[in-house]
Short mmCIF file of C-alpha atoms in Angstrom, two decimals:
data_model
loop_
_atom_site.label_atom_id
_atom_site.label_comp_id
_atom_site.label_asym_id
_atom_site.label_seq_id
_atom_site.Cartn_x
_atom_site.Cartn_y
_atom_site.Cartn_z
CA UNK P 1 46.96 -29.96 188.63
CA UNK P 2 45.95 -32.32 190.91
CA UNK P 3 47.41 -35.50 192.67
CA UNK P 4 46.10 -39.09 191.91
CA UNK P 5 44.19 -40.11 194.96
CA UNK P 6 42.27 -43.38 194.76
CA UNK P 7 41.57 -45.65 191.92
CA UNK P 8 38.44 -47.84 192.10
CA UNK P 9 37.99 -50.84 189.94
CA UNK P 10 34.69 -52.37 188.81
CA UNK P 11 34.06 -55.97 187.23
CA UNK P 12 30.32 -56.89 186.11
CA UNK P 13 28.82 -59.06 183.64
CA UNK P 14 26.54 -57.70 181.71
CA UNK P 15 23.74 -60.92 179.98
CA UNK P 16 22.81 -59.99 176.62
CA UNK P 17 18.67 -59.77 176.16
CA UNK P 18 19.70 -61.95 172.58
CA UNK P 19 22.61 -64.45 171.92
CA UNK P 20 24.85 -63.62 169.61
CA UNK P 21 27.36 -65.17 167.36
CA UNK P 22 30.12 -64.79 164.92
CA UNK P 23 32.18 -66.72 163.18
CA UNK P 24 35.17 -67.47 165.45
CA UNK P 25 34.30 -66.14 169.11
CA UNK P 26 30.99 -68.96 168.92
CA UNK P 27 27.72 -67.77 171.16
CA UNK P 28 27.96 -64.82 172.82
CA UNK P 29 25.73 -64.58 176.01
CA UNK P 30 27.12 -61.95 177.99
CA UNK P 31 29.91 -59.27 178.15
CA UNK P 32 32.37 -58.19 181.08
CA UNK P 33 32.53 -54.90 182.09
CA UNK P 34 35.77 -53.46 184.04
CA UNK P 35 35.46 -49.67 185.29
CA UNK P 36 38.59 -47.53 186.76
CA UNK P 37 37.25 -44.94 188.86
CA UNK P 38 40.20 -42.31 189.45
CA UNK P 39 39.59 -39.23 191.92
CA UNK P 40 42.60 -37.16 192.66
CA UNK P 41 43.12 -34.80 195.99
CA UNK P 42 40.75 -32.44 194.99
CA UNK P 43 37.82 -34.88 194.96
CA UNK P 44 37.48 -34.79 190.66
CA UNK P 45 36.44 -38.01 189.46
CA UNK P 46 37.24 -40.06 186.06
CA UNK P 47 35.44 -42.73 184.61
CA UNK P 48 36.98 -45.43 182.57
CA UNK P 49 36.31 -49.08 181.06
CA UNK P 50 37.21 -51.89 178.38
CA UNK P 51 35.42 -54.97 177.95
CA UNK P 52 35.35 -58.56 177.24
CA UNK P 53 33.13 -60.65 174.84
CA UNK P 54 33.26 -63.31 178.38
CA UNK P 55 36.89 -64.05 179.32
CA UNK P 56 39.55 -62.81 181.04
CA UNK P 57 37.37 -59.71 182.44
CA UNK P 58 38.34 -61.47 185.90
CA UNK P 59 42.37 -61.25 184.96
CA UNK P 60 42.11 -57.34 183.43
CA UNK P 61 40.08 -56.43 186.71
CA UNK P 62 42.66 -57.79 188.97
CA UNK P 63 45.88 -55.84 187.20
CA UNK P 64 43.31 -52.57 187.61
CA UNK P 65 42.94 -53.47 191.33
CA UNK P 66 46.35 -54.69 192.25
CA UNK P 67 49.00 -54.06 189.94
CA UNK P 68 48.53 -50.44 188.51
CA UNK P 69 47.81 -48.57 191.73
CA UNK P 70 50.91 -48.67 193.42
CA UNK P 71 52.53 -47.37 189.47
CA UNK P 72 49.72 -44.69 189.67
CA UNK P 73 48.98 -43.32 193.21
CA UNK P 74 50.13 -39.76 194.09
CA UNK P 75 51.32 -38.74 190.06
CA UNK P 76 50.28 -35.89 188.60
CA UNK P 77 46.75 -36.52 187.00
CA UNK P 78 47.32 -34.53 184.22
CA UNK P 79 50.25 -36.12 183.23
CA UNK P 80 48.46 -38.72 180.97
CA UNK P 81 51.49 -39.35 178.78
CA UNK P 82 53.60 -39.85 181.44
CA UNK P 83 51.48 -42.07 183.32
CA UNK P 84 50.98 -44.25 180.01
CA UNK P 85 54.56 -44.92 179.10
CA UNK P 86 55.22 -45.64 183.37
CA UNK P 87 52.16 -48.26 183.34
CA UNK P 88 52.93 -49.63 180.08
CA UNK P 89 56.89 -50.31 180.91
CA UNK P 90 55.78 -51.45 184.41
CA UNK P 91 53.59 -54.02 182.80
CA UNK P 92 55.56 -55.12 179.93
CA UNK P 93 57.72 -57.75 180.82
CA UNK P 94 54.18 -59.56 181.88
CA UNK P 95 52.02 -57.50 179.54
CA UNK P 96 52.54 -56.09 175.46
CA UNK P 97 48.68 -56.63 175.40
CA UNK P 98 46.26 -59.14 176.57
CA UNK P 99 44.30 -57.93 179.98
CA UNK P 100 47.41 -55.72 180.94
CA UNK P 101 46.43 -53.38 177.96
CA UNK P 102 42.89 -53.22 178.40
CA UNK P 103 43.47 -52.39 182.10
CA UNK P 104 45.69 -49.61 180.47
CA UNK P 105 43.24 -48.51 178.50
CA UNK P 106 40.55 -48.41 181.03
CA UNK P 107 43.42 -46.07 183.26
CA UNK P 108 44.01 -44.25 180.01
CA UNK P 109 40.02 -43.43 179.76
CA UNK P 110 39.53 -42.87 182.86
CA UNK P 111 42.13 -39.99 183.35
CA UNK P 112 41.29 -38.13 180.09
CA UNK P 113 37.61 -38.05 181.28
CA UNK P 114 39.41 -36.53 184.72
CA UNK P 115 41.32 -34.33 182.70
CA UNK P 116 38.25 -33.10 180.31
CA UNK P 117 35.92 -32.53 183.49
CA UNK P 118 38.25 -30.70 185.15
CA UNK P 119 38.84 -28.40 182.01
CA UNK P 120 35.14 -28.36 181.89
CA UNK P 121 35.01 -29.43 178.23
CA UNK P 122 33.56 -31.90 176.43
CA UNK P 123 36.70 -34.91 175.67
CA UNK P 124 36.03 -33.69 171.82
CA UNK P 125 37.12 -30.27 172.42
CA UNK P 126 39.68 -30.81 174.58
CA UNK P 127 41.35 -33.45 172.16
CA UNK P 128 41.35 -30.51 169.25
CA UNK P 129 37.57 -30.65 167.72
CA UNK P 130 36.98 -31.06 164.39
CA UNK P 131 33.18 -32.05 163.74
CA UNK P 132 30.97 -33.30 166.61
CA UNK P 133 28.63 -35.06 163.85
CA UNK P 134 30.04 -38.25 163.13
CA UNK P 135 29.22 -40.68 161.07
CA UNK P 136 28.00 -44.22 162.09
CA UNK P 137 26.77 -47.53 161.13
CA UNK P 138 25.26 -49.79 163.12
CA UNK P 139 27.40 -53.08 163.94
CA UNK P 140 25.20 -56.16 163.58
CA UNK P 141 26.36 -59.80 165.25
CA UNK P 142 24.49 -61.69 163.38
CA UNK P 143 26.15 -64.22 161.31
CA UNK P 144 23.33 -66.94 162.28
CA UNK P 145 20.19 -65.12 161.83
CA UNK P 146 18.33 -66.29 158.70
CA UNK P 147 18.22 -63.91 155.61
CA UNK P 148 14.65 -62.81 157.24
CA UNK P 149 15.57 -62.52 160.30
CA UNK P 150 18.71 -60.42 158.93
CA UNK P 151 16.73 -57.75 156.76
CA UNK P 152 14.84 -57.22 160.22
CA UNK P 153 17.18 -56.46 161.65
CA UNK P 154 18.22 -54.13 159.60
CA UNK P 155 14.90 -52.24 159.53
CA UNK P 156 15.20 -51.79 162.71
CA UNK P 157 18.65 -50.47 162.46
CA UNK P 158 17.19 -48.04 159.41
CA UNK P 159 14.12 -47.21 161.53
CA UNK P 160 16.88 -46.10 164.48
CA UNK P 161 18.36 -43.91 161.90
CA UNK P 162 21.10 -45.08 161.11
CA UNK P 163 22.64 -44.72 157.38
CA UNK P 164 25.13 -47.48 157.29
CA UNK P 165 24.94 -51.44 158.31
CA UNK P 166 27.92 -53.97 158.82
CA UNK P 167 26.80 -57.95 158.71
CA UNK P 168 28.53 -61.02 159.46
CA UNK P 169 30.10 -63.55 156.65
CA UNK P 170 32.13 -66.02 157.75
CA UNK P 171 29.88 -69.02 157.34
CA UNK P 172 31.18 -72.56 156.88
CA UNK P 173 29.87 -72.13 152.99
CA UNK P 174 31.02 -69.08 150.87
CA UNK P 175 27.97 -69.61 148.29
CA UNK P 176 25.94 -68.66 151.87
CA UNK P 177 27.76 -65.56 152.19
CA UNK P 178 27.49 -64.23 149.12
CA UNK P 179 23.67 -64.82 149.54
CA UNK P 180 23.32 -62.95 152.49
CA UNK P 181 25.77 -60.08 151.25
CA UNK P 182 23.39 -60.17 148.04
CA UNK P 183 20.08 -60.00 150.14
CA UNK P 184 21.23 -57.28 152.00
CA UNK P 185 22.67 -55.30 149.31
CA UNK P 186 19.19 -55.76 147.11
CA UNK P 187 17.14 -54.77 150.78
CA UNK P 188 19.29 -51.56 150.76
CA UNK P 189 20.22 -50.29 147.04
CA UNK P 190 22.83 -49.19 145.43
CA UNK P 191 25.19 -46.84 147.39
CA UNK P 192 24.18 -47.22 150.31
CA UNK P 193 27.47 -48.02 153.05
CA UNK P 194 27.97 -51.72 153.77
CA UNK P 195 30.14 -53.53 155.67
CA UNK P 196 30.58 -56.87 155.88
CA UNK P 197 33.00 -58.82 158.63
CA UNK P 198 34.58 -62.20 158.77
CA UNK P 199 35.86 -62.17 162.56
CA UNK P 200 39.34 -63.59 161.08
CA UNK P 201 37.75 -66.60 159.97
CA UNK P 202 39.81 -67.72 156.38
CA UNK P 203 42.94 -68.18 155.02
CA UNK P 204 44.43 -65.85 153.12
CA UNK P 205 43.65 -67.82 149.94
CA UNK P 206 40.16 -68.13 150.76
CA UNK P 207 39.87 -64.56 152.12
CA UNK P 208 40.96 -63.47 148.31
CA UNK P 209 38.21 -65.99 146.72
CA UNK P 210 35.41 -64.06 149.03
CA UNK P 211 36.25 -60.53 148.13
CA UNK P 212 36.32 -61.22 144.92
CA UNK P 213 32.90 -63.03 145.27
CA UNK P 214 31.87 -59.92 146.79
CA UNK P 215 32.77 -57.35 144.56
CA UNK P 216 29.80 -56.95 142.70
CA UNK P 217 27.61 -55.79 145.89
CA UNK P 218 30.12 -52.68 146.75
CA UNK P 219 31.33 -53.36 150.07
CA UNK P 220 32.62 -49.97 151.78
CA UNK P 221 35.07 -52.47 153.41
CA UNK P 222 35.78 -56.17 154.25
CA UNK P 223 36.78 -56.44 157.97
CA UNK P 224 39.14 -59.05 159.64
CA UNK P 225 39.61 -61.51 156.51
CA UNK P 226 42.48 -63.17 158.70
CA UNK P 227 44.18 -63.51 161.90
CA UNK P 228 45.49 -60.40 163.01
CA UNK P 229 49.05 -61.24 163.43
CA UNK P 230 49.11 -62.26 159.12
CA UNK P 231 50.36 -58.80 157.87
CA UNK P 232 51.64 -59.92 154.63
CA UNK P 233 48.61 -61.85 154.31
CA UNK P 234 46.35 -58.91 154.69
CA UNK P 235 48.53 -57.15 152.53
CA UNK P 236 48.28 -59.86 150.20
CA UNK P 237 44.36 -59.44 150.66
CA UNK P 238 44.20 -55.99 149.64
CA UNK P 239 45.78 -56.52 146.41
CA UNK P 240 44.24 -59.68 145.21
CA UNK P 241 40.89 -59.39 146.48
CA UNK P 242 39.85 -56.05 145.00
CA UNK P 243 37.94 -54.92 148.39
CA UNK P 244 39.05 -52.44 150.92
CA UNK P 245 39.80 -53.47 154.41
CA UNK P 246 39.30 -52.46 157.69
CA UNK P 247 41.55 -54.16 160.36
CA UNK P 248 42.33 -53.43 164.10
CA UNK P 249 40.41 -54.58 166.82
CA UNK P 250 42.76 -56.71 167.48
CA UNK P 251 45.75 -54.94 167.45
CA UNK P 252 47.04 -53.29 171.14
CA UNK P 253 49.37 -50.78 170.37
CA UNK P 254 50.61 -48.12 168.27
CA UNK P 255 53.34 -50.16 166.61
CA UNK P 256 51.14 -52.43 165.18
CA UNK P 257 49.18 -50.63 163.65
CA UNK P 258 52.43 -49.08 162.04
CA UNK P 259 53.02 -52.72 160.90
CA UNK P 260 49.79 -52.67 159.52
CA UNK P 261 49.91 -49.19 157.54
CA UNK P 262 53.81 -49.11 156.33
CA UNK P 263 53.07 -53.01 154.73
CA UNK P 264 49.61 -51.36 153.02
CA UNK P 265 48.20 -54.18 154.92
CA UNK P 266 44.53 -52.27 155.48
CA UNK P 267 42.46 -49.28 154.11
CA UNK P 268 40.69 -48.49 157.37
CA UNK P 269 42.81 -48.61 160.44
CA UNK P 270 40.33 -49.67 162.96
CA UNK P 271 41.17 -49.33 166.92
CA UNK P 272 39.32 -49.88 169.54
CA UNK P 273 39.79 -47.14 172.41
CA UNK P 274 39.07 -49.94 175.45
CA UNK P 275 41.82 -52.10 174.15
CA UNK P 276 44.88 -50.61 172.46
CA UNK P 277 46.06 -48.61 174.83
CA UNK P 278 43.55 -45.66 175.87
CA UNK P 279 42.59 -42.45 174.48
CA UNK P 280 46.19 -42.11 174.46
CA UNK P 281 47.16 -44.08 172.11
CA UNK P 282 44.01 -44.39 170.17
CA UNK P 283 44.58 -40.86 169.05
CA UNK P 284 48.07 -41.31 167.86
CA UNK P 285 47.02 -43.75 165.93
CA UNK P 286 44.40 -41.63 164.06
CA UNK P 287 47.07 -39.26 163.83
CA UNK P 288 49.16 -42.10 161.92
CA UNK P 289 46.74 -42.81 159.66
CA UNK P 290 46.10 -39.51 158.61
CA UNK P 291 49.95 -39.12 157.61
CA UNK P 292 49.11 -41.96 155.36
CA UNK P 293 45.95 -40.65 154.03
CA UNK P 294 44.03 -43.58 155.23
CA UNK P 295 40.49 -42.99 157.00
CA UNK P 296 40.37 -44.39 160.31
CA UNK P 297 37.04 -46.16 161.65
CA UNK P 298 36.66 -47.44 165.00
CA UNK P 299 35.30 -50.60 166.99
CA UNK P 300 33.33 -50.72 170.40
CA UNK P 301 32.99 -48.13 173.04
CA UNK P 302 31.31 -45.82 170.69
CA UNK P 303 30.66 -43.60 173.57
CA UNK P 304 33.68 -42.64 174.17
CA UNK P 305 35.05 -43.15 170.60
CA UNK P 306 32.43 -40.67 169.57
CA UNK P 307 34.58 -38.01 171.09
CA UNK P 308 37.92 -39.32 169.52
CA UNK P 309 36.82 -39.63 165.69
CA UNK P 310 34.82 -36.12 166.66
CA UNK P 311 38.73 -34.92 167.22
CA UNK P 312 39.90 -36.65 163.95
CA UNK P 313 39.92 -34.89 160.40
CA UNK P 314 40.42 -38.35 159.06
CA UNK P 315 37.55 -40.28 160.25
CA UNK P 316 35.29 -42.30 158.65
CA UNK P 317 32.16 -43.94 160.61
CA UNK P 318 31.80 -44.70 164.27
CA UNK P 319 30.90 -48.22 164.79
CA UNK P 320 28.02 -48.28 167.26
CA UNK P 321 27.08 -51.79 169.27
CA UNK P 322 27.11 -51.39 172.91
CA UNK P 323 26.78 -54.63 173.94
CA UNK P 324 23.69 -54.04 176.24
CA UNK P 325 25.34 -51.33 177.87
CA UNK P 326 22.79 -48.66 176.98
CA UNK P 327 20.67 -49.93 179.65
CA UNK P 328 23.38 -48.76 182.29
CA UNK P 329 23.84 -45.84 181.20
CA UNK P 330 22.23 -42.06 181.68
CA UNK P 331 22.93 -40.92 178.23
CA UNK P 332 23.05 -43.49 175.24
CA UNK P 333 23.96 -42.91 171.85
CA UNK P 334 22.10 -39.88 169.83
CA UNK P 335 21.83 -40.02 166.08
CA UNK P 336 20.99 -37.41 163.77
CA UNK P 337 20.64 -37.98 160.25
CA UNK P 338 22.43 -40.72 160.08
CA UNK P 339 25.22 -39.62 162.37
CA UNK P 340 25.99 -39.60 165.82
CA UNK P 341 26.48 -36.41 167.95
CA UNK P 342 29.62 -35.80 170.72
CA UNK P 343 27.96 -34.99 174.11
CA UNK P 344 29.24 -31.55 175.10
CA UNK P 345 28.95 -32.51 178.21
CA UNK P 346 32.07 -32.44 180.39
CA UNK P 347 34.66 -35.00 180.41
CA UNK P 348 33.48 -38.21 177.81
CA UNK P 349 29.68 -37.58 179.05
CA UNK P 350 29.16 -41.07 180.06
CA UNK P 351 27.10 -41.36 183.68
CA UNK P 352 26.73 -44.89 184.80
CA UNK P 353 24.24 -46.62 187.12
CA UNK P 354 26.45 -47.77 189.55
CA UNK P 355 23.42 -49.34 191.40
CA UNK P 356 21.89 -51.42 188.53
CA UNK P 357 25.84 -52.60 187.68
CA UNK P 358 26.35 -53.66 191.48
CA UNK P 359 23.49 -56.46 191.22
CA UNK P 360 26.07 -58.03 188.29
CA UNK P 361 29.08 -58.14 189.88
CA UNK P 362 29.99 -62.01 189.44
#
């Protein structure tokens, strides 16, 4: 083992070549990216990062830069669990989620990628392998497009490979939605995996009234009916509305998601490595799920998360969107038949152009 040496933190923002949009977090224009940069005494390096869809990027960077060092500096690198339960107690009082968990979960990153380089195995492996062919759908933000502009979309998406599409719905009028979910479903025949997500937009008694408007078009799931702190609502969701649901990208820890699962509050427990707490804790709560029986999906980061659900027996798809990131990258996303393949290179396999970020630091 080796000694935590220096930790580096990175803050760019990253303009997106398209606006996008969904149905609470308005036009989306650009996305923050904070990196951790960990090297320990022997001169190993770890890469790490979360993201914002453009705030508070400047607040998570800041707890990276000041806060977690002096909690960090000369511990044991491999000691990942350790180091999580010291940062997340040092930062609770101020923290429980928010930018103090995605600074976590950058740390978190960061120090399994040291941890998988320096084992010289591919994060998959060293997290247990099960299957480095995972499936994935491509994530679409696109709740504005027109119905044309839509089905594009998702040619291109089909002509990319990929064997599953989520849309938007969340529109002001449900008789809209149901349209669109009806257009798409017609575009891509029976069977094939759909997802559709509302961004928390509805009540819970509307929520019901749109999945059972979309039953007919076979939804694999309905994501984020409500806010993420209704439980019982969700719960209520999943018994009413006769769709599955997929919930979690807003959830930051472990314990909510056990919220989630014990209340039968979602079908697909859906983390998001960058913000609820790390590889760390991202893989517990796989683990969690799986004691339930439940599939879990994942949001974001599918570069990373590509190793995790590659570790998972329980997975279901990989979301892929990376926000523009590709272009900053060495190695994006690979897809074969449908699904996407876990780099065996060392560590999470991720190389970025630390050049071409510099020019966006704000």
């Amino acid at each position: 083992m080796a000694r935590i040496s220096t930790i580096e933190t990175g803050f760019y923002r990253i303009p997106l070549p398209v606006t996008l949009s969904d149905s609470t977090h308005g036009e989306i224009a650009a996305f923050e990216l904070i990196t951790c940069r960990i090297r320990d005494a022997d001169g190993a390096e770890g890469v790490g990062y979360t993201y914002t869809v453009g705030r508070n990027g400047g607040a998570t960077a800041d707890i990276l830069k000041r806060e977690i060092p002096p909690l960090v500096e000369g511990r044991e690198a491999d000691d990942t669990e350790a180091i999580w339960h010291h940062v997340w107690w040092g930062l609770h009082y101020g923290g429980r989620g928010g930018p103090a968990v995605l600074a976590l979960s950058a740390l978190d990153i960061a120090l399994w990628d040291l941890k998988a380089r320096r084992a010289k195995l591919p994060l998959f492996r060293l997290l247990g392998g099960f299957d480095a062919h995972v499936p994935c759908y491509a994530g679409g933000i696109d709740l504005d497009l027109s119905v044309e502009a839509l089905l594009a979309q998702t040619d291109g998406n089909l002509a990319k490979g990929f064997c599953a599409i989520k849309m938007k719905v969340g529109r002001p009028d449900l008789k809209s939605d149901v349209a669109r979910v009806a257009a798409m479903r017609k575009h891509l025949g029976d069977g094939f995996p759909l997802m559709a997500d509302a961004n928390m937009k509805w009540t819970v008694e509307d929520a019901i009234r749109a999945a059972r408007a979309f039953v007919p078009y076979d939804l694999t799931w309905l994501e984020e009916p409500v806010i993420p702190d209704d439980v019982a609502g969700h719960a209520r969701i999943m018994q009413a509305g006769g769709v599955p649901i997929a919930a979690g990208e807003n959830l930051r820890s472990l314990w909510e998601f056990k919220n989630y699962i014990v209340a039968g509050a979602v079908s697909y427990p859906e983390p998001d490595v960058t913000n609820c707490g790390g590889v760390s804790a991202f893989m517990k709560i796989a683990r969690l799920a799986e004691a339930f029986n439940l599939p879990v999906t994942s949001h974001g980061a599918h570069d990373i998360t590509v190793h995790l659900l590659a570790a998972c027996p329980n997975r279901s798809y990989l979301e892929a969107h990376g926000f523009g990131l590709d272009k900053y990258i060495e190695h994006p996303l690979v897809l074969a038949d449908g699904k996407a393949l876990a780099p065996d290179r060392p560590g999470h396999g991720i190389s970025f152009d630390w050049k071409g970020l510099a020019k966006l630091s704000p």
